[in-house]
Short mmCIF file of C-alpha atoms and ligand atoms in Angstrom, two decimals:
data_model
loop_
_atom_site.label_atom_id
_atom_site.label_comp_id
_atom_site.label_asym_id
_atom_site.label_seq_id
_atom_site.Cartn_x
_atom_site.Cartn_y
_atom_site.Cartn_z
CA MET A 1 -31.15 -59.64 -20.69
CA PRO A 2 -31.07 -56.72 -23.16
CA SER A 3 -29.37 -53.59 -22.32
CA PHE A 4 -32.05 -51.48 -23.47
CA MET A 5 -35.75 -50.99 -22.76
CA GLU A 6 -38.69 -50.07 -25.30
CA PRO A 7 -38.96 -46.44 -24.48
CA PHE A 8 -42.81 -46.93 -24.88
CA ARG A 9 -45.84 -48.87 -23.49
CA ILE A 10 -48.34 -50.58 -25.81
CA LYS A 11 -51.86 -49.26 -26.39
CA ALA A 12 -53.11 -50.94 -29.21
CA VAL A 13 -52.07 -54.52 -30.03
CA GLU A 14 -52.32 -56.70 -33.22
CA PRO A 15 -52.14 -60.56 -33.19
CA ILE A 16 -49.48 -62.21 -35.20
CA PRO A 17 -50.15 -65.37 -37.31
CA PHE A 18 -48.59 -68.66 -36.18
CA PRO A 19 -48.79 -70.85 -39.53
CA SER A 20 -47.74 -74.49 -38.71
CA PRO A 21 -44.72 -75.81 -40.32
CA ASP A 22 -46.89 -77.81 -42.87
CA GLU A 23 -48.60 -74.41 -43.74
CA ARG A 24 -45.26 -72.60 -44.01
CA HIS A 25 -43.83 -75.21 -46.51
CA GLU A 26 -47.13 -74.91 -48.49
CA ALA A 27 -47.15 -70.98 -48.52
CA LEU A 28 -43.49 -70.97 -49.79
CA ALA A 29 -44.09 -73.35 -52.49
CA ILE A 30 -47.08 -71.49 -53.71
CA ALA A 31 -45.07 -68.44 -53.61
CA GLY A 32 -42.35 -69.92 -55.77
CA TYR A 33 -39.82 -69.95 -52.93
CA ASN A 34 -39.83 -66.03 -53.05
CA LEU A 35 -40.63 -64.48 -49.69
CA PHE A 36 -42.00 -61.14 -51.35
CA ARG A 37 -44.73 -63.45 -52.70
CA VAL A 38 -45.61 -65.01 -49.31
CA PRO A 39 -48.90 -63.16 -47.97
CA ALA A 40 -48.31 -61.43 -44.69
CA ARG A 41 -50.88 -63.42 -42.87
CA LYS A 42 -48.66 -66.36 -43.35
CA ILE A 43 -45.71 -64.53 -41.47
CA THR A 44 -44.92 -64.51 -37.68
CA ILE A 45 -42.23 -62.00 -37.51
CA ASP A 46 -41.80 -59.64 -40.57
CA LEU A 47 -38.40 -58.11 -40.83
CA LEU A 48 -38.54 -57.84 -44.45
CA THR A 49 -38.33 -53.93 -44.49
CA ASP A 50 -38.29 -51.09 -42.19
CA SER A 51 -40.31 -48.76 -44.94
CA GLY A 52 -43.66 -48.00 -44.23
CA THR A 53 -44.03 -50.47 -41.33
CA ALA A 54 -43.72 -48.00 -38.20
CA ALA A 55 -46.20 -48.11 -35.21
CA MET A 56 -47.65 -44.69 -34.93
CA SER A 57 -47.81 -43.08 -31.61
CA ALA A 58 -51.11 -41.95 -29.62
CA ALA A 59 -50.17 -38.39 -30.71
CA GLN A 60 -49.99 -39.38 -34.26
CA TRP A 61 -53.19 -41.30 -34.23
CA ALA A 62 -54.81 -37.94 -32.55
CA ALA A 63 -53.42 -35.86 -35.14
CA LEU A 64 -55.04 -37.96 -38.20
CA MET A 65 -58.34 -36.71 -36.63
CA ALA A 66 -57.15 -33.19 -37.15
CA GLY A 67 -56.31 -33.89 -40.85
CA ASP A 68 -57.80 -31.12 -43.21
CA GLU A 69 -58.64 -32.67 -46.48
CA SER A 70 -58.99 -29.37 -48.22
CA TYR A 71 -57.69 -29.68 -51.86
CA ALA A 72 -55.62 -26.61 -51.89
CA GLY A 73 -53.57 -24.88 -48.88
CA ALA A 74 -54.87 -27.15 -46.23
CA ASN A 75 -53.97 -26.31 -42.40
CA SER A 76 -52.31 -29.70 -42.45
CA PHE A 77 -49.94 -28.76 -45.11
CA GLU A 78 -49.14 -25.53 -43.11
CA ARG A 79 -48.12 -27.66 -40.17
CA PHE A 80 -46.12 -30.13 -42.20
CA GLU A 81 -44.48 -27.39 -43.93
CA SER A 82 -43.72 -25.43 -40.65
CA VAL A 83 -42.27 -28.63 -39.07
CA LEU A 84 -39.91 -29.37 -41.92
CA ARG A 85 -38.95 -25.44 -42.40
CA GLU A 86 -37.59 -25.46 -38.83
CA LEU A 87 -35.94 -28.84 -39.16
CA THR A 88 -34.24 -28.47 -42.44
CA GLY A 89 -33.86 -24.65 -42.72
CA PHE A 90 -34.98 -25.34 -46.37
CA SER A 91 -37.60 -22.85 -47.57
CA GLU A 92 -39.35 -24.61 -50.36
CA ILE A 93 -41.23 -27.82 -49.02
CA LEU A 94 -42.98 -30.04 -51.19
CA PRO A 95 -44.68 -33.23 -50.07
CA VAL A 96 -44.90 -36.40 -52.53
CA HIS A 97 -46.47 -39.77 -52.09
CA GLN A 98 -43.14 -41.49 -51.25
CA GLY A 99 -39.29 -41.30 -51.67
CA ARG A 100 -39.07 -42.50 -55.56
CA ALA A 101 -41.42 -39.75 -56.65
CA ALA A 102 -39.11 -37.06 -55.04
CA GLU A 103 -36.21 -38.73 -56.65
CA ARG A 104 -37.75 -38.95 -60.25
CA ILE A 105 -38.77 -35.21 -60.04
CA VAL A 106 -35.51 -33.59 -58.66
CA LEU A 107 -33.11 -35.84 -60.71
CA GLY A 108 -35.15 -35.22 -63.78
CA GLN A 109 -34.74 -31.46 -63.30
CA LEU A 110 -30.94 -31.77 -62.60
CA LEU A 111 -29.64 -34.39 -65.18
CA GLY A 112 -29.81 -35.04 -68.73
CA LEU A 113 -28.15 -37.27 -71.41
CA GLY A 114 -24.47 -37.99 -70.67
CA ASP A 115 -24.57 -36.24 -67.14
CA ILE A 116 -23.26 -37.93 -64.07
CA SER A 117 -24.50 -38.14 -60.66
CA VAL A 118 -22.04 -39.18 -57.76
CA SER A 119 -23.11 -40.91 -54.67
CA ASN A 120 -21.65 -42.56 -51.58
CA THR A 121 -24.05 -45.26 -53.02
CA HIS A 122 -27.43 -44.64 -54.90
CA PHE A 123 -30.18 -46.53 -53.41
CA ASP A 124 -31.85 -48.83 -56.09
CA SER A 125 -34.74 -46.55 -56.90
CA THR A 126 -32.39 -43.58 -56.95
CA ARG A 127 -30.16 -45.01 -59.48
CA ALA A 128 -33.34 -45.94 -61.37
CA SER A 129 -34.18 -42.21 -61.76
CA VAL A 130 -30.63 -41.17 -62.62
CA GLU A 131 -30.81 -43.60 -65.46
CA ALA A 132 -34.41 -42.73 -66.59
CA ALA A 133 -32.84 -39.23 -66.96
CA ASP A 134 -30.29 -40.89 -69.34
CA ALA A 135 -27.57 -40.06 -66.92
CA GLU A 136 -24.88 -42.30 -65.28
CA ALA A 137 -24.92 -43.04 -61.48
CA LEU A 138 -21.60 -43.32 -60.17
CA ASP A 139 -21.26 -45.09 -56.62
CA LEU A 140 -17.99 -43.83 -54.78
CA PRO A 141 -18.15 -45.49 -51.18
CA VAL A 142 -15.25 -45.35 -49.08
CA PRO A 143 -13.30 -48.37 -49.46
CA SER A 144 -13.64 -51.18 -46.80
CA TYR A 145 -10.92 -52.77 -45.40
CA ALA A 146 -11.28 -56.46 -44.24
CA GLY A 147 -11.24 -56.84 -40.36
CA ILE A 148 -11.25 -53.20 -39.93
CA LEU A 149 -14.24 -51.34 -38.29
CA ASN A 150 -15.19 -48.20 -39.80
CA PRO A 151 -17.45 -46.20 -37.63
CA PHE A 152 -18.47 -44.29 -40.76
CA GLY A 153 -18.46 -46.87 -43.32
CA GLY A 154 -21.23 -44.86 -45.22
CA ASP A 155 -19.05 -42.14 -46.27
CA LEU A 156 -18.25 -40.96 -49.62
CA ASP A 157 -14.60 -41.45 -51.04
CA LEU A 158 -13.81 -37.62 -51.18
CA ASP A 159 -10.43 -38.62 -52.76
CA ALA A 160 -11.95 -40.50 -55.57
CA LEU A 161 -14.49 -37.67 -56.01
CA ALA A 162 -11.81 -34.92 -56.01
CA GLU A 163 -10.01 -36.90 -58.82
CA LEU A 164 -12.98 -37.41 -60.91
CA LEU A 165 -14.17 -33.56 -60.52
CA ASP A 166 -10.49 -32.60 -61.55
CA GLY A 167 -10.30 -35.00 -64.48
CA ASN A 168 -11.89 -35.06 -67.98
CA SER A 169 -15.46 -36.34 -66.95
CA GLY A 170 -15.54 -33.66 -63.95
CA SER A 171 -17.69 -31.24 -66.11
CA ARG A 172 -20.33 -33.94 -66.75
CA VAL A 173 -21.03 -34.31 -62.93
CA LYS A 174 -24.32 -32.42 -62.06
CA CYS A 175 -25.18 -33.47 -58.52
CA VAL A 176 -23.46 -35.06 -55.35
CA VAL A 177 -26.01 -37.13 -53.44
CA LEU A 178 -25.32 -38.42 -49.93
CA THR A 179 -27.42 -41.24 -48.87
CA ILE A 180 -27.78 -40.94 -44.84
CA THR A 181 -27.50 -43.33 -43.84
CA ASN A 182 -26.14 -45.46 -46.52
CA ASN A 183 -28.86 -47.98 -46.82
CA ALA A 184 -27.19 -49.97 -49.75
CA ASN A 185 -23.99 -50.17 -47.78
CA GLY A 186 -24.85 -51.92 -44.74
CA GLY A 187 -26.97 -49.04 -43.42
CA GLN A 188 -23.69 -47.30 -42.12
CA PRO A 189 -23.64 -43.40 -41.17
CA VAL A 190 -22.11 -40.68 -43.05
CA SER A 191 -19.90 -38.26 -40.77
CA LEU A 192 -20.08 -34.46 -40.56
CA LEU A 193 -16.49 -34.30 -41.57
CA ASN A 194 -17.30 -36.21 -44.62
CA ILE A 195 -20.64 -33.97 -45.62
CA ALA A 196 -18.63 -30.94 -45.11
CA GLY A 197 -15.59 -32.19 -47.16
CA ALA A 198 -18.23 -33.09 -50.07
CA ARG A 199 -19.75 -29.41 -49.73
CA ARG A 200 -16.29 -27.88 -50.08
CA LEU A 201 -15.51 -30.01 -53.29
CA CYS A 202 -19.00 -29.20 -54.64
CA ASP A 203 -18.48 -25.56 -54.13
CA ARG A 204 -15.06 -25.59 -55.67
CA HIS A 205 -16.68 -26.83 -58.76
CA GLY A 206 -19.92 -25.34 -58.60
CA ILE A 207 -22.06 -28.31 -58.16
CA PRO A 208 -25.04 -28.94 -55.84
CA LEU A 209 -24.97 -31.31 -53.08
CA PHE A 210 -28.27 -33.08 -52.05
CA LEU A 211 -29.06 -35.37 -49.24
CA ASP A 212 -31.05 -38.49 -49.67
CA ALA A 213 -32.47 -38.04 -46.01
CA SER A 214 -34.75 -41.10 -45.61
CA ARG A 215 -32.94 -41.84 -42.45
CA PHE A 216 -31.83 -38.37 -41.25
CA ALA A 217 -32.52 -38.91 -37.48
CA GLU A 218 -30.59 -42.33 -37.29
CA ASN A 219 -27.70 -40.88 -39.05
CA ALA A 220 -27.75 -37.78 -36.67
CA TYR A 221 -27.76 -40.03 -33.74
CA LEU A 222 -24.89 -42.15 -34.77
CA ILE A 223 -23.08 -38.95 -35.23
CA THR A 224 -23.47 -38.15 -31.56
CA GLN A 225 -22.30 -41.50 -30.54
CA ARG A 226 -19.40 -41.82 -33.12
CA GLU A 227 -17.89 -38.72 -34.42
CA ALA A 228 -15.29 -36.87 -32.03
CA GLY A 229 -16.54 -33.67 -30.63
CA TYR A 230 -20.58 -34.15 -30.91
CA ALA A 231 -21.28 -36.23 -28.03
CA ASP A 232 -23.02 -33.21 -26.39
CA SER A 233 -25.07 -32.40 -29.34
CA THR A 234 -28.79 -33.37 -29.57
CA PRO A 235 -29.93 -35.31 -32.72
CA HIS A 236 -31.92 -32.44 -33.70
CA GLU A 237 -28.85 -30.09 -33.58
CA ILE A 238 -26.85 -32.49 -35.85
CA ALA A 239 -29.78 -32.88 -38.12
CA ARG A 240 -29.78 -29.25 -38.61
CA THR A 241 -26.13 -29.18 -39.35
CA MET A 242 -26.24 -31.87 -42.00
CA PHE A 243 -29.03 -29.90 -43.83
CA ASP A 244 -27.16 -26.59 -43.54
CA LEU A 245 -24.31 -28.07 -45.45
CA ALA A 246 -26.73 -29.23 -48.53
CA ASP A 247 -28.60 -27.40 -51.24
CA GLY A 248 -31.67 -29.46 -50.66
CA CYS A 249 -32.74 -33.04 -49.76
CA TRP A 250 -35.36 -35.53 -50.76
CA ALA A 251 -36.55 -38.41 -48.51
CA SER A 252 -38.95 -41.56 -48.22
CA LEU A 253 -40.95 -40.36 -44.93
CA LYS A 254 -41.80 -44.04 -44.90
CA LYS A 255 -38.74 -44.25 -42.79
CA ASP A 256 -37.88 -41.66 -40.42
CA GLY A 257 -41.21 -39.90 -40.79
CA LEU A 258 -42.47 -42.78 -38.34
CA ALA A 259 -45.62 -42.99 -40.68
CA ASN A 260 -46.82 -45.43 -43.14
CA ILE A 261 -46.70 -43.55 -46.41
CA GLY A 262 -45.06 -40.14 -47.70
CA GLY A 263 -42.02 -38.57 -49.31
CA LEU A 264 -40.61 -35.10 -49.36
CA ILE A 265 -38.83 -32.36 -51.67
CA ALA A 266 -36.93 -29.56 -49.57
CA LEU A 267 -35.03 -26.99 -51.50
CA ARG A 268 -33.30 -23.58 -50.97
CA ASP A 269 -33.54 -22.83 -54.75
CA ALA A 270 -36.99 -21.17 -55.38
CA ALA A 271 -36.67 -21.47 -59.17
CA LEU A 272 -35.69 -25.23 -58.89
CA ALA A 273 -38.57 -25.86 -56.49
CA SER A 274 -41.03 -24.06 -58.97
CA ARG A 275 -39.93 -26.35 -61.79
CA CYS A 276 -40.16 -29.52 -59.32
CA ALA A 277 -43.70 -28.13 -58.31
CA GLU A 278 -44.95 -28.25 -61.98
CA GLN A 279 -43.67 -31.90 -61.97
CA VAL A 280 -45.61 -32.64 -58.80
CA ILE A 281 -48.84 -31.17 -60.24
CA ALA A 282 -48.50 -33.33 -63.38
CA PHE A 283 -47.76 -36.73 -61.59
CA GLU A 284 -48.53 -36.48 -57.74
CA GLY A 285 -51.29 -33.88 -57.10
CA PHE A 286 -51.63 -30.15 -56.08
CA PRO A 287 -48.20 -28.92 -54.27
CA THR A 288 -50.07 -28.61 -50.95
CA TYR A 289 -50.92 -32.38 -50.70
CA GLY A 290 -48.46 -34.00 -53.26
CA GLY A 291 -50.41 -37.26 -53.46
CA LEU A 292 -51.09 -37.60 -49.70
CA ALA A 293 -54.10 -37.01 -47.54
CA GLY A 294 -54.23 -34.23 -45.09
CA ARG A 295 -54.26 -36.76 -42.26
CA ASP A 296 -51.04 -38.24 -43.72
CA LEU A 297 -49.25 -34.85 -43.35
CA GLU A 298 -50.28 -34.44 -40.05
CA ALA A 299 -49.20 -37.76 -38.92
CA LEU A 300 -45.75 -37.24 -40.71
CA ALA A 301 -45.51 -33.77 -39.00
CA GLN A 302 -45.79 -35.45 -35.54
CA GLY A 303 -43.50 -38.26 -36.56
CA LEU A 304 -40.84 -36.19 -37.61
CA LEU A 305 -40.87 -34.42 -34.28
CA GLU A 306 -40.95 -37.75 -32.34
CA VAL A 307 -38.06 -39.39 -34.43
CA LEU A 308 -35.53 -36.97 -32.96
CA GLU A 309 -36.24 -37.72 -29.55
CA PRO A 310 -32.87 -39.03 -28.07
CA GLU A 311 -34.58 -41.74 -25.87
CA TYR A 312 -36.23 -43.38 -28.87
CA LEU A 313 -32.99 -43.18 -31.00
CA ARG A 314 -30.94 -44.48 -28.28
CA TYR A 315 -33.40 -47.43 -28.15
CA ARG A 316 -33.29 -47.83 -31.71
CA ALA A 317 -29.60 -47.94 -32.09
CA GLU A 318 -29.07 -50.21 -29.00
CA SER A 319 -31.83 -52.74 -29.78
CA ALA A 320 -29.99 -53.11 -33.20
CA ARG A 321 -26.56 -53.26 -31.49
CA TRP A 322 -27.89 -56.07 -29.06
CA PHE A 323 -29.92 -58.03 -31.65
CA GLY A 324 -26.42 -58.14 -33.70
CA GLU A 325 -24.45 -59.31 -30.74
CA GLN A 326 -27.20 -62.11 -30.24
CA LEU A 327 -27.04 -63.21 -33.60
CA GLU A 328 -23.24 -63.41 -33.53
CA LEU A 329 -23.15 -65.41 -30.57
CA ALA A 330 -25.79 -67.80 -32.23
CA GLY A 331 -23.02 -68.30 -34.94
CA LEU A 332 -24.23 -65.85 -37.54
CA PRO A 333 -21.55 -63.78 -39.65
CA VAL A 334 -23.02 -60.26 -38.56
CA LEU A 335 -21.71 -57.07 -40.26
CA GLN A 336 -19.98 -54.76 -37.66
CA PRO A 337 -20.64 -52.10 -36.68
CA THR A 338 -24.41 -52.35 -36.70
CA GLY A 339 -26.46 -49.27 -37.75
CA CYS A 340 -30.08 -48.58 -36.76
CA HIS A 341 -32.67 -49.68 -39.32
CA ALA A 342 -31.29 -53.30 -39.91
CA VAL A 343 -28.71 -56.10 -38.99
CA TYR A 344 -26.95 -57.68 -42.07
CA VAL A 345 -25.56 -61.29 -41.99
CA ASP A 346 -23.07 -62.63 -44.58
CA ALA A 347 -25.14 -65.86 -45.68
CA GLY A 348 -22.02 -66.60 -48.02
CA LEU A 349 -19.77 -67.44 -45.23
CA LEU A 350 -22.30 -69.98 -43.86
CA LEU A 351 -23.33 -71.55 -47.07
CA GLU A 352 -20.00 -71.72 -48.64
CA HIS A 353 -20.88 -75.16 -50.52
CA VAL A 354 -23.84 -73.29 -52.37
CA ALA A 355 -22.46 -71.46 -55.66
CA PRO A 356 -23.59 -67.80 -55.98
CA GLN A 357 -25.73 -68.78 -58.88
CA ALA A 358 -27.68 -71.32 -56.52
CA LEU A 359 -28.64 -68.10 -54.41
CA PRO A 360 -27.13 -68.91 -50.99
CA ALA A 361 -28.63 -65.81 -49.43
CA THR A 362 -32.28 -66.89 -50.69
CA ALA A 363 -31.56 -70.35 -49.19
CA PHE A 364 -30.91 -69.02 -45.86
CA ALA A 365 -33.77 -66.50 -45.91
CA ASN A 366 -36.05 -69.19 -46.93
CA GLU A 367 -34.87 -71.57 -44.20
CA LEU A 368 -35.37 -68.83 -41.46
CA TYR A 369 -39.08 -68.75 -42.88
CA LEU A 370 -39.57 -72.54 -42.97
CA THR A 371 -38.10 -73.08 -39.69
CA GLY A 372 -39.86 -70.13 -37.78
CA GLY A 373 -42.02 -68.16 -40.11
CA ILE A 374 -39.62 -65.07 -40.03
CA ARG A 375 -39.51 -63.23 -43.15
CA VAL A 376 -36.29 -61.17 -44.10
CA SER A 377 -34.79 -59.99 -47.32
CA GLU A 378 -32.11 -61.46 -49.51
CA LEU A 379 -29.38 -58.92 -50.74
CA GLY A 380 -27.30 -61.27 -52.59
CA THR A 381 -27.19 -62.62 -56.08
CA LEU A 382 -31.01 -62.63 -56.58
CA VAL A 383 -31.02 -58.73 -55.94
CA PHE A 384 -27.57 -57.71 -57.01
CA GLY A 385 -26.54 -60.26 -59.41
CA LYS A 386 -27.14 -59.95 -63.08
CA PRO A 387 -28.67 -62.50 -65.39
CA GLY A 388 -25.76 -63.74 -67.59
CA HIS A 389 -25.56 -63.17 -71.44
CA ASP A 390 -27.23 -65.22 -73.76
CA GLY A 391 -28.81 -67.16 -70.73
CA GLY A 392 -25.63 -68.06 -69.34
CA PRO A 393 -25.02 -68.18 -65.58
CA ASP A 394 -25.74 -65.30 -63.23
CA LEU A 395 -22.98 -62.76 -62.51
CA PRO A 396 -22.91 -63.06 -58.80
CA ALA A 397 -23.07 -60.18 -56.29
CA PRO A 398 -20.19 -59.20 -54.53
CA ARG A 399 -21.65 -60.50 -51.18
CA GLU A 400 -24.47 -62.73 -50.12
CA LEU A 401 -26.11 -60.76 -47.65
CA VAL A 402 -29.45 -61.07 -45.54
CA ARG A 403 -31.05 -58.27 -43.87
CA PHE A 404 -33.03 -58.50 -40.79
CA ALA A 405 -34.67 -55.04 -41.05
CA LEU A 406 -36.14 -53.63 -37.93
CA PRO A 407 -39.59 -51.88 -38.17
CA ARG A 408 -40.01 -48.87 -35.71
CA ARG A 409 -41.50 -49.34 -32.52
CA VAL A 410 -43.29 -52.68 -33.59
CA TYR A 411 -41.22 -55.45 -32.12
CA THR A 412 -39.86 -55.94 -28.53
CA ALA A 413 -36.99 -57.50 -27.27
CA SER A 414 -38.68 -60.85 -26.90
CA HIS A 415 -39.75 -60.92 -30.43
CA LEU A 416 -35.96 -60.55 -31.35
CA GLU A 417 -35.07 -63.29 -28.87
CA TYR A 418 -37.45 -65.64 -30.73
CA VAL A 419 -35.54 -64.73 -34.04
CA VAL A 420 -32.20 -65.23 -32.51
CA ASP A 421 -33.58 -68.66 -31.39
CA VAL A 422 -34.62 -69.38 -34.94
CA ALA A 423 -31.66 -68.11 -36.58
CA GLU A 424 -29.46 -70.37 -34.30
CA VAL A 425 -31.00 -73.62 -35.61
CA VAL A 426 -30.80 -72.31 -39.17
CA ALA A 427 -27.01 -71.76 -38.80
CA SER A 428 -26.37 -74.75 -37.15
CA LYS A 429 -27.69 -76.80 -40.26
CA ALA A 430 -26.43 -74.46 -42.85
CA ALA A 431 -24.18 -77.13 -44.32
CA GLN A 432 -27.27 -79.29 -45.41
CA LEU A 433 -29.19 -76.45 -47.06
CA ARG A 434 -29.62 -76.63 -50.76
CA GLY A 435 -29.72 -73.72 -53.12
CA TYR A 436 -32.54 -72.41 -55.58
CA ARG A 437 -32.64 -72.28 -59.36
CA ILE A 438 -34.57 -69.36 -61.00
CA LEU A 439 -37.58 -70.54 -63.10
CA ARG A 440 -38.92 -67.11 -64.10
CA GLN A 441 -37.88 -63.73 -63.83
CA GLY A 442 -38.59 -60.16 -64.78
CA GLY A 443 -36.07 -57.58 -65.99
CA ALA A 444 -35.19 -54.77 -63.24
CA MET A 445 -35.84 -55.61 -59.49
CA ARG A 446 -36.33 -59.04 -60.51
CA GLN A 447 -36.43 -60.17 -56.64
CA PHE A 448 -40.08 -58.82 -56.38
CA THR A 449 -41.58 -61.37 -58.79
CA ALA A 450 -39.03 -64.11 -59.41
CA VAL A 451 -40.37 -67.74 -59.31
CA LEU A 452 -37.67 -70.30 -58.08
CA GLU A 453 -37.48 -73.96 -57.42
CA PRO A 454 -35.18 -76.05 -54.98
CA ALA A 455 -31.97 -76.93 -56.95
C1 PLP B 501 -36.73 -46.12 -49.16
C2 PLP B 501 -35.70 -45.32 -49.82
C3 PLP B 501 -36.20 -44.67 -51.04
C4 PLP B 501 -37.17 -45.02 -51.72
O1 PLP B 501 -38.27 -44.30 -51.23
P1 PLP B 501 -39.88 -45.15 -51.46
O2 PLP B 501 -40.52 -44.36 -50.17
O3 PLP B 501 -39.86 -46.61 -51.12
O4 PLP B 501 -40.35 -44.80 -52.77
C5 PLP B 501 -34.87 -43.84 -51.34
N1 PLP B 501 -33.74 -43.74 -50.89
C6 PLP B 501 -33.55 -44.51 -49.75
C7 PLP B 501 -32.16 -44.23 -49.04
C8 PLP B 501 -34.50 -45.28 -49.36
O5 PLP B 501 -34.29 -46.03 -48.00
#
């Protein structure tokens, strides 16, 4: 029995597809053995991503009808702005269509040729925006020690940052970005202690501190659970404390916005905000809608209130913890401690006989689909490896991870029990699984389009 209960009941339902084993084999072959290319109608349980996949509440669906679609100064913008001003304390609020637009615009204003952006870990689209500004994205995550559970594995390595800032390259650092939670690093939270430490170093060197706040509510909740002294604080209070320590933030609201589309730029500096607003006009739309419909702004304003409800966040963290525990009991090597938005499994440990160049994480993910119609994402050599020089073998990723992402409020514990059952079957035959060969691939982000064949 799970140790938690979904804090909602279900009012609208959507049937899920049950393709037969033959249909799954055919669908995967047609997709070039790449789960991104399999149509959703062939997927039984879709744990590919937690981005834009949330179920909206009755209050959000009701808010859609109140959407004001005026081009300029819509009521819906005013509601969005007032919720975000109250939540973040930032005065300058600019909606955009999704997170990467916000990153491209803010980082494009902060960075130029030869500059450095430092982060606990730049998310892949963030890194792309830094590099598009001809700057360098430097990741300084806290070191991890085998066998030691770090409750704040998402932290920035403050000693390494201090050393960098005091060194020859210090003057090239133009911003520090804390990704909360640290998506690329197992979805681990960042502590308030760490954010405050980064703030002090930034102040000493006159550098702005930004939050990539896509999962701000999950980070805030994990602080109440894991950081000494905050057990009695609400996630709302912690979120405000995090924002108070920063000069601004951007976010993909497709995560903790509890809606299906949206992004945000929120700043204190009015001059920087007006330069960003010019870019929003050029690339997104008038600054009071930023590429979104009025109804999207309404759904987001409501979602941003709901996401901080302690009962919701407790369920979110507890379901991930329980799911991780069950997968571990089923024989899968699970990264611990679990965060909120996903559970990560080290497929490299199960498929030691498959070389990284033969994509063991892909082999494991594809077998989950073939066995039970489950779609997860591979975060191994297909995503983080690099094509070798002159057509040589791939340079492998550090780990062959598979991510079971958890869409918000979408699947119940019994859906996850089904996933655990399928994962157990796959883990038990891991020694017989074979790898894949890349037939065709694009450049950056090759995982989205690559075509593979069984090795
Ligand atoms: C999803 C995400 C982004 C990019 O946002 P999109 O809405 O997908 O463009 C940026 N940073 C983090 C941490 C994310 O999780």
